CSV table of C-alpha atoms in Angstrom, one decimal:
chain,number,residue,atom,x,y,z
A,869,MET,CA,-3.8,-15.4,11.9
A,870,HIS,CA,-6.8,-17.0,10.2
A,871,PRO,CA,-5.8,-20.0,8.2
A,872,GLU,CA,-7.4,-18.6,5.0
A,873,ILE,CA,-5.4,-15.3,5.3
A,874,GLU,CA,-1.9,-15.2,3.8
A,875,ALA,CA,-0.9,-11.7,4.9
A,876,ILE,CA,-2.1,-8.4,6.4
A,877,LEU,CA,-0.3,-5.4,5.1
A,878,PRO,CA,-0.5,-1.7,5.9
A,879,LEU,CA,-1.6,0.9,3.3
A,880,SER,CA,0.7,3.1,1.3
A,881,PRO,CA,0.3,6.8,1.7
A,882,LEU,CA,-1.8,7.2,-1.4
A,883,GLN,CA,-3.9,4.1,-0.7
A,884,GLN,CA,-5.0,5.8,2.5
A,885,GLY,CA,-6.3,8.7,0.6
A,886,LEU,CA,-7.9,6.6,-2.2
A,887,LEU,CA,-9.6,4.4,0.3
A,888,PHE,CA,-11.2,7.5,1.9
A,889,HIS,CA,-12.6,8.7,-1.4
A,890,GLN,CA,-13.7,5.2,-2.3
A,891,LEU,CA,-15.8,5.0,0.9
A,892,LEU,CA,-17.0,8.6,0.5
A,893,ASP,CA,-18.2,8.0,-3.0
A,894,GLU,CA,-19.6,4.5,-2.4
A,895,GLY,CA,-22.8,4.1,-4.5
A,896,GLY,CA,-21.9,7.0,-6.8
A,897,PRO,CA,-19.3,7.7,-9.5
A,898,ASP,CA,-15.8,6.5,-8.8
A,899,ALA,CA,-13.0,8.6,-10.3
A,900,TYR,CA,-10.5,5.8,-9.5
A,901,LEU,CA,-12.0,2.9,-11.4
A,902,VAL,CA,-9.9,2.1,-14.4
A,903,GLN,CA,-11.0,0.2,-17.5
A,904,THR,CA,-8.5,-0.9,-20.2
A,905,VAL,CA,-9.6,-2.6,-23.4
A,906,PHE,CA,-7.5,-4.9,-25.7
A,907,GLN,CA,-8.3,-6.4,-29.1
A,908,LEU,CA,-7.3,-10.0,-29.5
A,909,THR,CA,-6.9,-11.1,-33.1
A,910,GLY,CA,-6.2,-14.7,-34.0
A,911,PRO,CA,-7.0,-18.2,-32.6
A,912,LEU,CA,-7.6,-17.8,-28.8
A,913,ASP,CA,-7.8,-20.5,-26.2
A,914,ASP,CA,-10.2,-18.7,-23.7
A,915,ALA,CA,-9.8,-21.4,-21.0
A,916,ARG,CA,-6.1,-21.0,-21.2
A,917,LEU,CA,-6.3,-17.2,-20.9
A,918,ARG,CA,-8.6,-17.5,-17.8
A,919,HIS,CA,-6.1,-19.9,-16.2
A,920,ALA,CA,-3.3,-17.4,-16.9
A,921,ALA,CA,-5.4,-14.7,-15.1
A,922,GLY,CA,-5.7,-17.1,-12.1
A,923,ALA,CA,-2.0,-17.8,-12.1
A,924,LEU,CA,-1.3,-14.0,-12.1
A,925,LEU,CA,-3.4,-13.6,-8.9
A,926,GLN,CA,-1.4,-16.4,-7.3
A,927,ARG,CA,1.9,-14.9,-8.5
A,928,HIS,CA,1.1,-11.5,-7.0
A,929,PRO,CA,-0.7,-11.9,-3.6
A,930,GLN,CA,-1.4,-8.1,-3.4
A,931,LEU,CA,-3.7,-8.4,-6.4
A,932,ARG,CA,-6.0,-10.5,-4.2
A,933,SER,CA,-6.3,-7.7,-1.5
A,934,SER,CA,-9.4,-6.4,0.2
A,935,PHE,CA,-9.1,-3.1,2.1
A,936,VAL,CA,-10.6,-3.2,5.5
A,937,GLN,CA,-11.0,-0.6,8.3
A,938,ALA,CA,-13.5,-2.0,10.7
A,939,GLY,CA,-11.9,-3.8,13.6
A,940,PHE,CA,-8.4,-2.3,13.1
A,941,LYS,CA,-6.7,0.8,14.5
A,942,GLU,CA,-5.8,1.8,11.0
A,943,PRO,CA,-7.0,0.6,7.6
A,944,VAL,CA,-5.2,-2.6,6.3
A,945,GLN,CA,-5.2,-4.7,3.2
A,946,ILE,CA,-6.0,-8.3,3.8
A,947,ILE,CA,-4.7,-10.9,1.4
A,948,PRO,CA,-6.4,-14.3,1.3
A,949,LYS,CA,-4.4,-17.4,0.5
A,950,ARG,CA,-6.3,-18.0,-2.7
A,951,THR,CA,-8.8,-16.2,-4.8
A,952,GLU,CA,-10.4,-17.2,-8.1
A,953,PRO,CA,-10.3,-14.6,-10.8
A,954,SER,CA,-13.4,-12.5,-11.4
A,955,TRP,CA,-14.0,-13.7,-15.0
A,956,GLN,CA,-16.9,-13.2,-17.4
A,957,GLN,CA,-17.3,-14.3,-21.0
A,958,ILE,CA,-19.9,-12.9,-23.4
A,959,GLU,CA,-20.6,-12.9,-27.1
A,960,LEU,CA,-21.4,-9.7,-28.8
A,961,PRO,CA,-24.3,-9.7,-31.3
A,962,GLY,CA,-23.5,-9.7,-35.0
A,963,GLU,CA,-25.5,-6.4,-35.5
A,964,HIS,CA,-24.3,-3.2,-33.7
A,965,PRO,CA,-21.5,-4.9,-31.7
A,966,ASP,CA,-20.1,-1.5,-30.8
A,967,ALA,CA,-23.3,-0.3,-29.2
A,968,SER,CA,-23.5,-3.5,-27.2
A,969,TRP,CA,-19.9,-3.1,-26.2
A,970,ASP,CA,-20.5,0.5,-25.0
A,971,ALA,CA,-23.4,-0.8,-22.9
A,972,ILE,CA,-21.1,-3.5,-21.3
A,973,LEU,CA,-18.5,-0.8,-20.5
A,974,HIS,CA,-21.2,1.4,-18.9
A,975,GLU,CA,-22.6,-1.4,-16.8
A,976,ASP,CA,-19.1,-2.5,-15.7
A,977,ARG,CA,-18.4,1.0,-14.6
A,978,ILE,CA,-21.6,1.4,-12.7
A,979,ARG,CA,-20.9,-2.0,-11.0
A,980,GLY,CA,-17.7,-0.5,-9.5
A,981,PHE,CA,-15.9,-2.2,-6.6
A,982,ARG,CA,-16.3,-2.5,-2.9
A,983,ALA,CA,-12.9,-2.0,-1.2
A,984,ASP,CA,-13.6,-4.7,1.4
A,985,LYS,CA,-14.7,-7.3,-1.3
A,986,GLY,CA,-11.5,-8.1,-3.2
A,987,PRO,CA,-10.1,-8.8,-5.6
A,988,LEU,CA,-10.4,-5.3,-7.1
A,989,LEU,CA,-9.6,-6.7,-10.5
A,990,ARG,CA,-11.8,-8.4,-13.0
A,991,TRP,CA,-11.8,-9.6,-16.6
A,992,THR,CA,-14.4,-9.6,-19.3
A,993,LEU,CA,-13.7,-11.5,-22.5
A,994,ALA,CA,-16.1,-10.7,-25.4
A,995,ARG,CA,-16.2,-12.7,-28.6
A,996,VAL,CA,-16.8,-10.3,-31.5
A,997,GLY,CA,-16.4,-12.9,-34.3
A,998,ASP,CA,-14.2,-15.7,-35.6
A,999,GLU,CA,-10.7,-15.1,-34.2
A,1000,HIS,CA,-11.7,-11.6,-32.9
A,1001,HIS,CA,-12.2,-10.9,-29.2
A,1002,ARG,CA,-12.1,-7.9,-26.9
A,1003,LEU,CA,-10.7,-8.2,-23.4
A,1004,LEU,CA,-11.8,-5.7,-20.8
A,1005,VAL,CA,-9.5,-5.4,-17.7
A,1006,THR,CA,-11.1,-3.4,-14.9
A,1007,HIS,CA,-9.3,-2.6,-11.7
A,1008,HIS,CA,-9.4,0.0,-8.9
A,1009,HIS,CA,-6.5,2.4,-8.6
A,1010,LEU,CA,-6.2,1.3,-4.9
A,1011,LEU,CA,-4.6,-1.9,-6.3
A,1012,LEU,CA,-2.3,-0.7,-9.1
A,1013,ASP,CA,-0.5,2.4,-10.3
A,1014,GLY,CA,0.1,3.1,-14.0
A,1015,TRP,CA,3.6,1.7,-14.0
A,1016,SER,CA,2.3,-1.7,-12.8
A,1017,ILE,CA,-0.3,-2.2,-15.5
A,1018,PRO,CA,2.2,-3.0,-18.4
A,1019,ILE,CA,4.0,-5.4,-16.1
A,1020,VAL,CA,0.7,-7.2,-15.2
A,1021,LEU,CA,-0.3,-7.5,-18.9
A,1022,HIS,CA,3.1,-8.6,-20.0
A,1023,GLU,CA,3.0,-11.4,-17.4
A,1024,LEU,CA,-0.5,-12.3,-18.2
A,1025,PHE,CA,0.5,-13.0,-21.8
A,1026,ALA,CA,3.7,-14.7,-20.8
A,1027,LEU,CA,1.7,-17.1,-18.5
A,1028,TYR,CA,-0.7,-17.7,-21.4
A,1029,ARG,CA,2.2,-18.7,-23.6
A,1030,GLY,CA,3.7,-20.8,-20.8
A,1031,ASP,CA,6.9,-18.8,-20.5
A,1032,ALA,CA,9.0,-19.2,-17.4
A,1033,LEU,CA,9.0,-16.1,-15.2
A,1034,ALA,CA,11.5,-15.1,-12.5
A,1035,ALA,CA,10.0,-15.0,-9.0
A,1036,PRO,CA,8.5,-11.5,-8.3
A,1037,THR,CA,9.9,-9.2,-5.7
A,1038,PRO,CA,7.4,-9.3,-2.7
A,1039,TYR,CA,5.3,-6.2,-2.4
A,1040,GLN,CA,5.9,-6.4,1.3
A,1041,ASN,CA,9.5,-5.3,0.7
A,1042,TYR,CA,8.1,-1.8,-0.2
A,1043,PHE,CA,6.4,-1.5,3.2
A,1044,THR,CA,9.5,-2.7,4.9
A,1045,TRP,CA,11.5,0.1,3.2
A,1046,LEU,CA,8.7,2.6,4.0
A,1047,LYS,CA,8.8,1.7,7.7
A,1048,ARG,CA,12.6,2.5,7.8
A,1049,GLN,CA,12.1,6.0,6.5
A,1050,ASN,CA,12.6,9.0,8.9
A,1051,ARG,CA,9.1,10.4,9.1
A,1052,GLU,CA,10.0,13.2,11.5
A,1053,SER,CA,12.9,14.4,9.2
A,1054,ALA,CA,10.5,14.3,6.3
A,1055,LYS,CA,7.9,16.4,8.2
A,1056,ALA,CA,10.5,19.0,9.1
A,1057,ALA,CA,11.6,19.3,5.4
A,1058,TRP,CA,8.0,19.7,4.2
A,1059,ARG,CA,7.3,22.2,7.1
A,1060,GLU,CA,10.2,24.3,6.0
A,1061,HIS,CA,9.3,24.1,2.3
A,1062,LEU,CA,5.7,25.2,3.0
A,1063,SER,CA,6.5,27.8,5.6
A,1064,GLY,CA,4.7,31.1,5.2
A,1065,ILE,CA,1.7,29.8,3.3
A,1066,ASP,CA,-1.3,31.7,4.5
A,1067,ALA,CA,-4.0,30.0,2.5
A,1068,PRO,CA,-4.5,27.1,0.0
A,1069,THR,CA,-4.5,27.7,-3.7
A,1070,MET,CA,-8.1,27.0,-4.9
A,1071,LEU,CA,-9.2,27.4,-8.5
A,1072,ALA,CA,-12.8,26.3,-8.0
A,1073,PRO,CA,-15.4,27.8,-5.6
A,1074,SER,CA,-16.3,25.9,-2.5
A,1075,ILE,CA,-17.6,22.5,-3.6
A,1076,SER,CA,-18.6,19.2,-2.1
A,1077,THR,CA,-15.8,16.6,-1.7
A,1078,ARG,CA,-18.2,13.9,-2.8
A,1079,LEU,CA,-18.5,13.5,-6.5
A,1080,ALA,CA,-21.9,14.5,-7.9
A,1081,CYS,CA,-21.2,13.0,-11.3
A,1082,ALA,CA,-18.5,11.2,-13.2
A,1083,PRO,CA,-15.5,13.3,-14.2
A,1084,ARG,CA,-14.9,14.0,-17.9
A,1085,THR,CA,-11.8,14.5,-20.0
A,1086,LEU,CA,-10.7,16.9,-22.8
A,1087,ASP,CA,-7.8,15.8,-24.9
A,1088,VAL,CA,-5.4,18.2,-26.7
A,1089,HIS,CA,-2.5,17.1,-29.0
A,1090,LEU,CA,0.3,19.5,-29.1
A,1091,GLY,CA,1.6,18.3,-32.5
A,1092,ARG,CA,5.1,17.2,-33.5
A,1093,ASP,CA,6.6,20.7,-34.0
A,1094,ARG,CA,5.5,22.0,-30.7
A,1095,ALA,CA,6.5,18.8,-28.9
A,1096,ASP,CA,10.0,18.9,-30.5
A,1097,ALA,CA,10.4,22.5,-29.5
A,1098,LEU,CA,9.6,21.8,-25.9
A,1099,ARG,CA,12.0,18.8,-25.8
A,1100,GLN,CA,14.8,21.0,-27.2
A,1101,ARG,CA,14.1,23.7,-24.7
A,1102,ALA,CA,14.3,21.2,-21.8
A,1103,ARG,CA,17.7,20.1,-23.1
A,1104,THR,CA,19.1,23.6,-23.4
A,1105,LEU,CA,17.8,24.5,-19.9
A,1106,GLY,CA,19.1,21.3,-18.3
A,1107,VAL,CA,15.7,20.4,-16.9
A,1108,THR,CA,13.2,17.6,-17.5
A,1109,LEU,CA,10.2,17.9,-19.8
A,1110,ASN,CA,8.1,17.3,-16.7
A,1111,THR,CA,9.6,20.4,-15.1
A,1112,LEU,CA,8.6,22.6,-18.1
A,1113,PHE,CA,5.0,21.5,-17.8
A,1114,GLN,CA,5.1,22.1,-14.0
A,1115,THR,CA,6.4,25.6,-14.7
A,1116,ALA,CA,3.6,26.3,-17.2
A,1117,TRP,CA,1.0,25.0,-14.8
A,1118,ALA,CA,2.3,27.2,-12.0
A,1119,ILE,CA,2.1,30.3,-14.2
A,1120,TRP,CA,-1.3,29.4,-15.5
A,1121,LEU,CA,-2.6,28.7,-12.0
A,1122,GLY,CA,-1.1,32.0,-10.6
A,1123,ARG,CA,-2.9,34.0,-13.3
A,1124,HIS,CA,-6.2,32.3,-12.8
A,1125,THR,CA,-6.2,32.6,-9.0
A,1126,GLY,CA,-4.5,36.0,-8.7
A,1127,ARG,CA,-1.8,34.5,-6.4
A,1128,SER,CA,2.0,34.8,-6.6
A,1129,ASP,CA,2.5,31.9,-4.2
A,1130,VAL,CA,0.8,28.8,-5.7
A,1131,ILE,CA,0.4,25.2,-4.7
A,1132,PHE,CA,-0.9,22.3,-6.8
A,1133,GLY,CA,-0.7,18.5,-6.5
A,1134,ILE,CA,1.8,16.4,-8.4
A,1135,THR,CA,2.2,12.7,-8.7
A,1136,VAL,CA,5.6,11.0,-8.1
A,1137,SER,CA,6.5,7.4,-8.8
A,1138,GLY,CA,7.3,6.4,-5.2
A,1139,ARG,CA,9.6,3.7,-6.6
A,1140,SER,CA,12.8,4.3,-4.6
A,1141,PRO,CA,16.0,2.8,-6.2
A,1142,GLU,CA,16.9,1.6,-2.7
A,1143,ILE,CA,14.3,-1.2,-3.1
A,1144,SER,CA,15.9,-4.0,-5.1
A,1145,GLY,CA,13.8,-5.0,-8.1
A,1146,VAL,CA,11.4,-2.1,-7.7
A,1147,GLU,CA,11.1,-1.6,-11.4
A,1148,GLN,CA,9.3,-4.9,-11.9
A,1149,MET,CA,7.1,-4.7,-8.7
A,1150,VAL,CA,3.4,-4.7,-8.9
A,1151,GLY,CA,1.2,-2.5,-6.6
A,1152,LEU,CA,0.5,1.1,-5.8
A,1153,PHE,CA,3.7,3.0,-5.2
A,1154,ILE,CA,2.9,6.5,-6.5
A,1155,ASN,CA,2.2,9.4,-4.1
A,1156,THR,CA,0.5,12.8,-4.4
A,1157,LEU,CA,2.5,15.7,-3.1
A,1158,PRO,CA,2.2,19.4,-3.1
A,1159,LEU,CA,4.3,21.5,-5.4
A,1160,ARG,CA,4.8,25.0,-4.2
A,1161,VAL,CA,6.0,27.7,-6.6
A,1162,GLN,CA,6.7,31.3,-5.6
A,1163,LEU,CA,6.3,33.4,-8.7
A,1164,ASP,CA,8.6,36.4,-9.2
A,1165,ALA,CA,7.2,38.6,-11.8
A,1166,ALA,CA,10.7,39.7,-12.9
A,1167,GLN,CA,12.1,36.2,-13.1
A,1168,SER,CA,12.5,34.7,-16.6
A,1169,LEU,CA,10.6,31.6,-17.7
A,1170,GLY,CA,13.9,29.6,-18.0
A,1171,GLU,CA,15.1,30.7,-14.5
A,1172,LEU,CA,11.8,29.7,-13.0
A,1173,ALA,CA,12.0,26.2,-14.5
A,1174,VAL,CA,15.5,25.7,-13.2
A,1175,HIS,CA,14.4,26.9,-9.7
A,1176,ILE,CA,11.4,24.5,-9.7
A,1177,GLN,CA,13.6,21.5,-10.6
A,1178,ASP,CA,16.2,22.4,-7.9
A,1179,GLU,CA,13.6,22.6,-5.2
A,1180,GLN,CA,12.1,19.2,-6.3
A,1181,VAL,CA,15.5,17.6,-6.2
A,1182,ALA,CA,16.0,18.9,-2.6
A,1183,LEU,CA,12.8,17.1,-1.5
A,1184,LEU,CA,13.5,13.8,-3.2
A,1185,ASP,CA,14.4,12.0,0.0
A,1186,HIS,CA,11.1,13.1,1.6
A,1187,GLN,CA,8.6,12.1,-1.1
A,1188,HIS,CA,7.5,9.0,0.9
A,1189,LEU,CA,5.4,11.1,3.3
A,1190,GLY,CA,1.6,11.0,2.8
A,1191,LEU,CA,-0.3,14.1,1.9
A,1192,ALA,CA,-2.3,14.1,5.1
A,1193,ASP,CA,0.9,14.2,7.1
A,1194,ILE,CA,2.3,17.0,4.9
A,1195,GLN,CA,-0.8,19.1,5.4
A,1196,GLN,CA,-0.7,18.6,9.1
A,1197,ALA,CA,3.0,19.7,9.1
A,1198,ALA,CA,2.0,22.8,7.2
A,1199,GLY,CA,-0.9,23.6,9.5
A,1200,ILE,CA,-3.4,23.7,6.7
A,1201,ASP,CA,-6.3,21.3,6.2
A,1202,ALA,CA,-6.2,21.5,2.4
A,1203,LEU,CA,-3.4,22.9,0.2
A,1204,PHE,CA,-4.7,22.7,-3.4
A,1205,ASP,CA,-7.6,21.7,-5.7
A,1206,THR,CA,-5.8,21.2,-9.0
A,1207,HIS,CA,-3.5,18.3,-9.9
A,1208,PHE,CA,-0.8,17.6,-12.5
A,1209,VAL,CA,0.8,14.3,-13.5
A,1210,PHE,CA,3.5,13.6,-16.1
A,1211,GLU,CA,2.8,10.0,-17.1
A,1212,ASN,CA,6.1,8.7,-18.5
A,1213,LEU,CA,5.4,5.0,-18.3
A,1214,PRO,CA,7.0,1.9,-19.8
A,1215,GLY,CA,5.1,-0.7,-21.8
A,1216,GLU,CA,4.1,-1.8,-25.2
A,1217,THR,CA,0.9,-1.2,-27.1
A,1218,SER,CA,0.9,-4.6,-28.8
A,1219,HIS,CA,1.8,-8.2,-27.7
A,1220,THR,CA,2.0,-11.6,-29.2
A,1221,LEU,CA,0.2,-14.5,-27.4
A,1222,GLY,CA,1.1,-18.1,-27.9
A,1223,ASP,CA,3.2,-19.3,-30.9
A,1224,PRO,CA,4.0,-16.3,-33.2
A,1225,ALA,CA,3.3,-18.6,-36.1
A,1226,GLN,CA,-0.4,-18.8,-34.9
A,1227,SER,CA,-0.6,-15.0,-35.4
A,1228,LEU,CA,-2.5,-14.3,-32.2
A,1229,HIS,CA,-2.0,-10.7,-31.4
A,1230,CYS,CA,-3.1,-8.2,-28.7
A,1231,ASN,CA,-3.5,-4.5,-29.3
A,1232,ASP,CA,-4.3,-1.8,-26.7
A,1233,LEU,CA,-7.5,0.0,-27.6
A,1234,GLY,CA,-7.3,2.4,-24.6
A,1235,GLY,CA,-10.0,2.7,-22.0
A,1236,GLN,CA,-11.5,5.0,-19.3
A,1237,GLY,CA,-10.3,6.1,-15.9
A,1238,GLY,CA,-6.8,6.4,-14.6
A,1239,ASP,CA,-6.5,9.9,-16.2
A,1240,VAL,CA,-8.9,11.8,-13.9
A,1241,THR,CA,-9.1,12.5,-10.2
A,1242,HIS,CA,-11.6,13.7,-7.7
A,1243,TYR,CA,-10.1,17.3,-8.0
A,1244,PRO,CA,-12.1,19.9,-9.9
A,1245,LEU,CA,-9.4,20.1,-12.5
A,1246,GLY,CA,-6.4,18.0,-13.3
A,1247,LEU,CA,-4.0,17.6,-16.2
A,1248,MET,CA,-2.1,14.5,-17.4
A,1249,ALA,CA,0.7,15.0,-19.9
A,1250,LEU,CA,1.5,12.0,-22.0
A,1251,PRO,CA,4.9,12.5,-23.6
A,1252,ASN,CA,4.3,10.5,-26.8
A,1253,GLU,CA,5.5,11.7,-30.2
A,1254,ASN,CA,3.0,14.6,-30.3
A,1255,ILE,CA,2.6,15.0,-26.5
A,1256,GLU,CA,-1.0,14.6,-25.5
A,1257,LEU,CA,-2.6,16.8,-22.8
A,1258,ARG,CA,-5.6,15.2,-21.0
A,1259,PHE,CA,-7.6,17.6,-18.9
A,1260,GLY,CA,-9.7,15.8,-16.3
A,1261,TYR,CA,-12.5,17.9,-14.8
A,1262,ARG,CA,-15.7,17.8,-12.8
A,1263,PRO,CA,-18.6,18.9,-14.9
A,1264,ASP,CA,-20.5,20.1,-11.9
A,1265,VAL,CA,-17.7,22.7,-11.4
A,1266,PHE,CA,-16.5,23.5,-14.9
A,1267,GLY,CA,-18.1,23.3,-18.3
A,1268,GLU,CA,-16.4,22.0,-21.4
A,1269,SER,CA,-16.0,25.5,-22.8
A,1270,ASP,CA,-14.2,26.6,-19.6
A,1271,VAL,CA,-11.8,23.7,-19.9
A,1272,GLN,CA,-11.2,24.4,-23.6
A,1273,GLN,CA,-10.3,28.0,-22.7
A,1274,PHE,CA,-8.0,26.7,-19.9
A,1275,ALA,CA,-6.3,24.5,-22.4
A,1276,ARG,CA,-5.7,27.2,-25.0
A,1277,ARG,CA,-4.1,29.5,-22.4
A,1278,PHE,CA,-2.0,26.7,-21.0
A,1279,VAL,CA,-0.6,25.9,-24.5
A,1280,ARG,CA,0.2,29.6,-25.0
A,1281,ILE,CA,2.4,29.5,-21.9
A,1282,LEU,CA,4.1,26.3,-23.2
A,1283,ASP,CA,4.8,28.1,-26.5
A,1284,ALA,CA,6.4,31.0,-24.6
A,1285,ILE,CA,8.6,28.7,-22.6
A,1286,ALA,CA,9.6,26.8,-25.8
A,1287,HIS,CA,10.4,29.9,-27.9
A,1288,THR,CA,11.1,32.8,-25.5
A,1289,PRO,CA,12.5,31.5,-22.3
A,1290,HIS,CA,14.2,34.8,-21.5
A,1291,GLN,CA,11.0,36.7,-21.2
A,1292,SER,CA,9.7,37.4,-17.7
A,1293,THR,CA,6.8,35.4,-16.2
A,1294,ARG,CA,4.6,38.5,-16.0
A,1295,SER,CA,5.0,39.3,-19.7
A,1296,VAL,CA,3.5,36.0,-20.9
A,1297,ALA,CA,0.2,36.7,-22.7
A,1298,LEU,CA,-2.6,34.3,-21.9
A,1299,LEU,CA,-5.2,35.9,-24.2
A,1300,ASP,CA,-5.3,35.7,-27.9
A,1301,GLU,CA,-6.3,38.7,-30.0
A,1302,SER,CA,-10.1,37.8,-30.0
A,1303,GLU,CA,-10.1,37.2,-26.2
A,1304,LEU,CA,-8.2,40.4,-25.6
A,1305,ALA,CA,-10.6,42.4,-27.7
A,1306,HIS,CA,-13.5,40.9,-25.8
A,1307,TRP,CA,-12.1,41.7,-22.4
A,1308,LEU,CA,-11.2,45.3,-23.5
A,1309,ALA,CA,-14.7,45.8,-24.7
A,1310,GLN,CA,-16.1,44.6,-21.4
A,1311,ALA,CA,-13.7,46.9,-19.5
A,1312,GLN,CA,-14.7,50.0,-21.5
A,1313,PRO,CA,-17.6,52.1,-20.0
A,1314,GLN,CA,-20.7,51.8,-22.2
A,1315,PRO,CA,-21.9,55.0,-23.8
A,1316,GLN,CA,-25.0,56.5,-22.2
A,1317,ALA,CA,-28.0,57.6,-24.2
A,1318,TRP,CA,-28.9,61.1,-22.9
A,1319,PRO,CA,-32.4,62.5,-23.5
A,1320,ALA,CA,-32.7,65.3,-26.1
A,1321,ALA,CA,-34.0,68.0,-23.6
A,1322,TYR,CA,-32.8,71.1,-21.7
A,1323,LEU,CA,-32.2,70.8,-17.9
A,1324,PRO,CA,-35.1,73.1,-16.8
A,1325,ASP,CA,-37.5,70.9,-18.8
A,1326,LEU,CA,-36.0,67.7,-17.2
A,1327,PHE,CA,-36.4,69.3,-13.7
A,1328,ALA,CA,-40.0,70.2,-14.4
A,1329,GLU,CA,-40.8,66.7,-15.5
A,1330,GLN,CA,-39.2,65.3,-12.3
A,1331,ALA,CA,-41.1,67.7,-10.1
A,1332,ALA,CA,-44.4,66.7,-11.8
A,1333,ARG,CA,-43.7,63.0,-11.2
A,1334,THR,CA,-42.5,63.3,-7.5
A,1335,PRO,CA,-43.6,66.8,-6.2
A,1336,ASP,CA,-43.2,65.8,-2.5
A,1337,ALA,CA,-39.8,64.1,-2.8
A,1338,LEU,CA,-36.8,65.9,-1.3
A,1339,ALA,CA,-34.9,67.8,-4.0
A,1340,ILE,CA,-32.3,69.5,-1.8
A,1341,VAL,CA,-30.9,69.4,1.7
A,1342,ALA,CA,-28.7,72.1,3.3
A,1343,GLY,CA,-28.0,71.6,7.0
A,1344,ASP,CA,-31.3,71.6,8.8
A,1345,ASP,CA,-33.2,73.1,5.8
A,1346,SER,CA,-34.7,71.1,3.0
A,1347,LEU,CA,-37.0,71.7,0.0
A,1348,THR,CA,-39.2,69.3,-1.9
A,1349,TYR,CA,-39.3,69.4,-5.7
A,1350,ALA,CA,-42.6,71.3,-5.6
A,1351,ALA,CA,-41.3,74.0,-3.2
A,1352,LEU,CA,-38.0,74.4,-5.1
């Protein structure tokens, strides 16, 4: 091994797929670049914070990874022994700081990452004013899943304070566990689960895999009452809130594709309890898997939810298999073009840096990325107090009005599950009164405006216009309009 290389690791199942899309979309929009912004208020030692970022890279070698394919039988992640943090410090102008900040975010996003030029993590510290800073943390999804981000930030601030941290569980332990899994048994389980599928479930028309433009998002907040009703329904049915959303998405997708056997992608955590210390490990563990739902029109909404959860439990031991292997086992190149994720993550939205008496605080201001995919349409459900639905979509496939309509119909299905779980899946109404009236009007034949004249007069007019045209044919005989 080269003296400057600490380790060479394989790729997780999802990393293989993300690397493919990163290379495919190189030079264009990257759906898997994630920006997170924090507001720092109080006296800040910027050199100390930069040192904490460097210590974080040394603490977690996988954060230094580059992803390389050339020269290897399969893609690998190469971890150098040491890497300096990619760190930039700027000062926002006193006038129009928000406009300048938006430009910085835009430039950072366009800059992107090259998979083979790690680390795929960088920091931008912007001074807004006295004791006011913004910290932009940008990473590629290849490097981290959503569960890892709060861990990384918690440790960054702990390192800034000088707290003692327990030694991290090596990321390599995950790959050791992954290698021990029975791939053939998993393939057989997925082959049986997907048997009988004759075609993929596609919502969008045939489109290019390569992104033509950056994905967009549409946010919908369900509100406290609706969220509470859904949580109560999950409890009474004995299923998870995640399962209720999967049930609604399956019905919604079946209605919009005209299929009674639907498949869509879901995200699973990939953090097996068999791996000691997995809850505090940093890296990409999640996996994208197909969820197949066979819709029985006579089945009740509650029965369907219970059935979906039971089938998912039966496949728990096989969730480590990659999507490409699952598709190969099913004998279909592509299974779906929509995706659902229930993002139930740990973490805080605020932190204290340094001595609490110094009143240096950090608040999460949100960011971009991490909530969209390369698929034409995806949905992320965030189970906060009001439950937020974040629809990610490709604007070259669907317009904003299309997605707004999708969202309204999806919420109607959620309402039906929450309040009338005994009704059949086929009886759920997707259209509101105005939409129903519109479609009924479109379906009705339009009244014809008939000319105010008698038939002989109309025939005479036609004969004058086209005297030599055939007017009647009977066997071998025919007459023109003039002759008739």
